């Protein structure tokens, strides 16, 4: 295992470091202090050619400019909170509205744009970088001084682990995710149409046109959301019937069945042979197929376009605070939060 770091820019005179982790087979991961953001994940194809397979930039300015959460740590609450409003112990809280009439991804200037403090742990068979952040009481309207760590680990067995840990001094909400976008071809002029996606899920969360869950868990059977057998994303994109179920792609939460302890989801790209198998301690995975972009800087010489990658956001169901059957995202003062997601890099 190898670790090194290099300067990635400065913010108000503070150096932003890019931390590189490499195992003995040449698999690499890079993360920056800004947003505890994954900038690179370098994997071999079946011919042994290594390529970066995550959307990312080689400079800090583009990360600051983009608003698509490329590779970012998202929190306090991933996904939408209806009208940014929630109640805890009969007290009502309001997070800032930053997406239509709702709060998305914890509101503006949240975890994704904070400078996290990194601590590196090197072992013979794994290297971890733990990023720490204090989210102060009242940040974006959320109660409690929240102490958070996001830990990324790369192992000699080609596992990439994401661990979230947190404590709070007031009851609050906490539902983070890693918003990494994957294109296993390693070519961001290609779409992910031919990528095959499997998700062990019998119910998906129906969403409104604005992306907010309706609260209804719908059966995936005979819909675009039945991914219990791996199928190319293009099958749904190109099906007239299934297009009508989508929003120019997927932007939906899948409630995981946990019927196979070794696989919650799997993404495979047949040409390169690259594949990532995901298991998570959360109850959901949100699939976002990058259905449209705003003013994000280009990744290559060509303008960035829809479906150039797929974000696989392991989390608890979005807007869970308003839907009891979506799971619990309340963190209380006497709780030590921990949730792990494992990406096995095949
Ligand atoms: C859009 O609705 C989508 C979100 O799911 C995604 O996380 C974000 O873009 C980057 O708001």
GROMACS .gro file of N, CA, C and O and ligand atoms in nm, residues 66-70 74 78-80 98-99 104-105 177 179 181 207 209-212 247 250-252 286-293 296 311 313 315, ligand 1:
model
  159
   66UNK      N    1  -1.874   2.398  -0.992
   66UNK     CA    2  -1.982   2.306  -1.029
   66UNK      C    3  -2.083   2.293  -0.916
   66UNK      O    4  -2.053   2.323  -0.802
   67UNK      N    5  -2.203   2.250  -0.952
   67UNK     CA    6  -2.310   2.238  -0.854
   67UNK      C    7  -2.379   2.103  -0.865
   67UNK      O    8  -2.498   2.088  -0.835
   68UNK      N    9  -2.303   2.004  -0.913
   68UNK     CA   10  -2.361   1.870  -0.933
   68UNK      C   11  -2.312   1.771  -0.829
   68UNK      O   12  -2.334   1.650  -0.841
   69UNK      N   13  -2.242   1.820  -0.726
   69UNK     CA   14  -2.194   1.736  -0.616
   69UNK      C   15  -2.101   1.625  -0.666
   69UNK      O   16  -2.101   1.515  -0.611
   70UNK      N   17  -2.019   1.655  -0.768
   70UNK     CA   18  -1.929   1.553  -0.824
   70UNK      C   19  -1.838   1.496  -0.714
   70UNK      O   20  -1.752   1.564  -0.662
   74UNK      N   21  -2.212   1.438   0.094
   74UNK     CA   22  -2.337   1.514   0.100
   74UNK      C   23  -2.398   1.499   0.239
   74UNK      O   24  -2.403   1.389   0.294
   78UNK      N   25  -2.892   1.380   0.287
   78UNK     CA   26  -2.892   1.358   0.142
   78UNK      C   27  -3.035   1.352   0.092
   78UNK      O   28  -3.125   1.303   0.161
   79UNK      N   29  -3.052   1.404  -0.032
   79UNK     CA   30  -3.186   1.402  -0.089
   79UNK      C   31  -3.270   1.518  -0.037
   79UNK      O   32  -3.221   1.607   0.032
   80UNK      N   33  -3.396   1.512  -0.070
   80UNK     CA   34  -3.483   1.625  -0.039
   80UNK      C   35  -3.551   1.611   0.096
   80UNK      O   36  -3.578   1.501   0.144
   98UNK      N   37  -3.342   2.523  -0.137
   98UNK     CA   38  -3.242   2.540  -0.244
   98UNK      C   39  -3.273   2.457  -0.368
   98UNK      O   40  -3.189   2.445  -0.456
   99UNK      N   41  -3.396   2.400  -0.370
   99UNK     CA   42  -3.432   2.317  -0.486
   99UNK      C   43  -3.583   2.319  -0.501
   99UNK      O   44  -3.653   2.244  -0.432
  104UNK      N   45  -3.258   2.039  -0.070
  104UNK     CA   46  -3.190   1.923  -0.126
  104UNK      C   47  -3.047   1.916  -0.072
  104UNK      O   48  -2.977   2.017  -0.059
  105UNK      N   49  -3.007   1.793  -0.036
  105UNK     CA   50  -2.869   1.767   0.004
  105UNK      C   51  -2.820   1.857   0.117
  105UNK      O   52  -2.705   1.902   0.117
  177UNK      N   53  -2.440   1.086   0.233
  177UNK     CA   54  -2.408   0.993   0.125
  177UNK      C   55  -2.284   1.041   0.051
  177UNK      O   56  -2.241   1.154   0.067
  179UNK      N   57  -2.155   1.113  -0.313
  179UNK     CA   58  -2.220   1.142  -0.441
  179UNK      C   59  -2.123   1.120  -0.557
  179UNK      O   60  -2.107   1.205  -0.645
  181UNK      N   61  -1.994   0.987  -0.902
  181UNK     CA   62  -2.052   0.952  -1.033
  181UNK      C   63  -1.956   0.858  -1.103
  181UNK      O   64  -1.837   0.890  -1.118
  207UNK      N   65  -4.146   0.941  -0.709
  207UNK     CA   66  -4.110   1.083  -0.687
  207UNK      C   67  -4.204   1.174  -0.765
  207UNK      O   68  -4.260   1.135  -0.867
  209UNK      N   69  -4.253   1.538  -0.989
  209UNK     CA   70  -4.167   1.599  -1.093
  209UNK      C   71  -4.051   1.680  -1.036
  209UNK      O   72  -3.946   1.693  -1.099
  210UNK      N   73  -4.068   1.733  -0.912
  210UNK     CA   74  -3.958   1.813  -0.855
  210UNK      C   75  -3.856   1.726  -0.782
  210UNK      O   76  -3.763   1.778  -0.719
  211UNK      N   77  -3.875   1.594  -0.788
  211UNK     CA   78  -3.776   1.504  -0.729
  211UNK      C   79  -3.808   1.463  -0.586
  211UNK      O   80  -3.745   1.371  -0.531
  212UNK      N   81  -3.906   1.528  -0.525
  212UNK     CA   82  -3.943   1.494  -0.388
  212UNK      C   83  -4.019   1.361  -0.385
  212UNK      O   84  -4.113   1.343  -0.464
  247UNK      N   85  -3.737   1.025  -1.544
  247UNK     CA   86  -3.727   1.172  -1.555
  247UNK      C   87  -3.600   1.204  -1.635
  247UNK      O   88  -3.503   1.257  -1.584
  250UNK      N   89  -3.287   0.795  -1.444
  250UNK     CA   90  -3.322   0.762  -1.305
  250UNK      C   91  -3.280   0.877  -1.214
  250UNK      O   92  -3.177   0.939  -1.233
  251UNK      N   93  -3.365   0.904  -1.115
  251UNK     CA   94  -3.331   0.996  -1.007
  251UNK      C   95  -3.409   0.950  -0.885
  251UNK      O   96  -3.468   1.029  -0.812
  252UNK      N   97  -3.411   0.819  -0.865
  252UNK     CA   98  -3.504   0.752  -0.775
  252UNK      C   99  -3.433   0.674  -0.664
  252UNK      O  100  -3.328   0.615  -0.686
  286UNK      N  101  -2.993   0.559  -0.394
  286UNK     CA  102  -3.052   0.649  -0.494
  286UNK      C  103  -2.968   0.637  -0.621
  286UNK      O  104  -2.845   0.643  -0.615
  287UNK      N  105  -3.033   0.615  -0.733
  287UNK     CA  106  -2.966   0.608  -0.863
  287UNK      C  107  -2.997   0.736  -0.938
  287UNK      O  108  -3.114   0.769  -0.961
  288UNK      N  109  -2.890   0.810  -0.972
  288UNK     CA  110  -2.908   0.934  -1.047
  288UNK      C  111  -2.822   0.925  -1.171
  288UNK      O  112  -2.698   0.916  -1.163
  289UNK      N  113  -2.883   0.922  -1.287
  289UNK     CA  114  -2.807   0.901  -1.412
  289UNK      C  115  -2.768   1.032  -1.479
  289UNK      O  116  -2.767   1.041  -1.602
  290UNK      N  117  -2.741   1.133  -1.395
  290UNK     CA  118  -2.689   1.261  -1.447
  290UNK      C  119  -2.777   1.309  -1.563
  290UNK      O  120  -2.732   1.322  -1.677
  291UNK      N  121  -2.903   1.334  -1.530
  291UNK     CA  122  -3.003   1.354  -1.637
  291UNK      C  123  -3.000   1.491  -1.701
  291UNK      O  124  -3.066   1.514  -1.802
  292UNK      N  125  -2.927   1.580  -1.639
  292UNK     CA  126  -2.915   1.714  -1.697
  292UNK      C  127  -2.812   1.792  -1.617
  292UNK      O  128  -2.793   1.766  -1.500
  293UNK      N  129  -2.745   1.884  -1.684
  293UNK     CA  130  -2.643   1.962  -1.614
  293UNK      C  131  -2.674   2.110  -1.628
  293UNK      O  132  -2.741   2.152  -1.721
  296UNK      N  133  -2.199   2.328  -1.522
  296UNK     CA  134  -2.078   2.256  -1.480
  296UNK      C  135  -1.970   2.269  -1.586
  296UNK      O  136  -1.996   2.256  -1.705
  311UNK      N  137  -2.462   0.821  -1.066
  311UNK     CA  138  -2.433   0.836  -0.923
  311UNK      C  139  -2.508   0.727  -0.848
  311UNK      O  140  -2.628   0.709  -0.867
  313UNK      N  141  -2.591   0.646  -0.488
  313UNK     CA  142  -2.587   0.714  -0.358
  313UNK      C  143  -2.645   0.625  -0.248
  313UNK      O  144  -2.767   0.618  -0.228
  315UNK      N  145  -2.755   0.537   0.105
  315UNK     CA  146  -2.807   0.626   0.211
  315UNK      C  147  -2.929   0.562   0.274
  315UNK      O  148  -2.964   0.447   0.244
  347LIG     C1  149  -3.051   1.690  -0.912
  347LIG     O1  150  -3.247   1.561  -0.857
  347LIG     C2  151  -3.106   1.552  -0.876
  347LIG     C3  152  -3.040   1.501  -0.750
  347LIG     O2  153  -3.087   1.371  -0.721
  347LIG     C4  154  -2.888   1.501  -0.769
  347LIG     O3  155  -2.828   1.455  -0.651
  347LIG     C5  156  -2.842   1.643  -0.802
  347LIG     O4  157  -2.908   1.690  -0.920
  347LIG     C6  158  -2.692   1.645  -0.829
  347LIG     O5  159  -3.093   1.780  -0.815
   0.00000   0.00000   0.00000
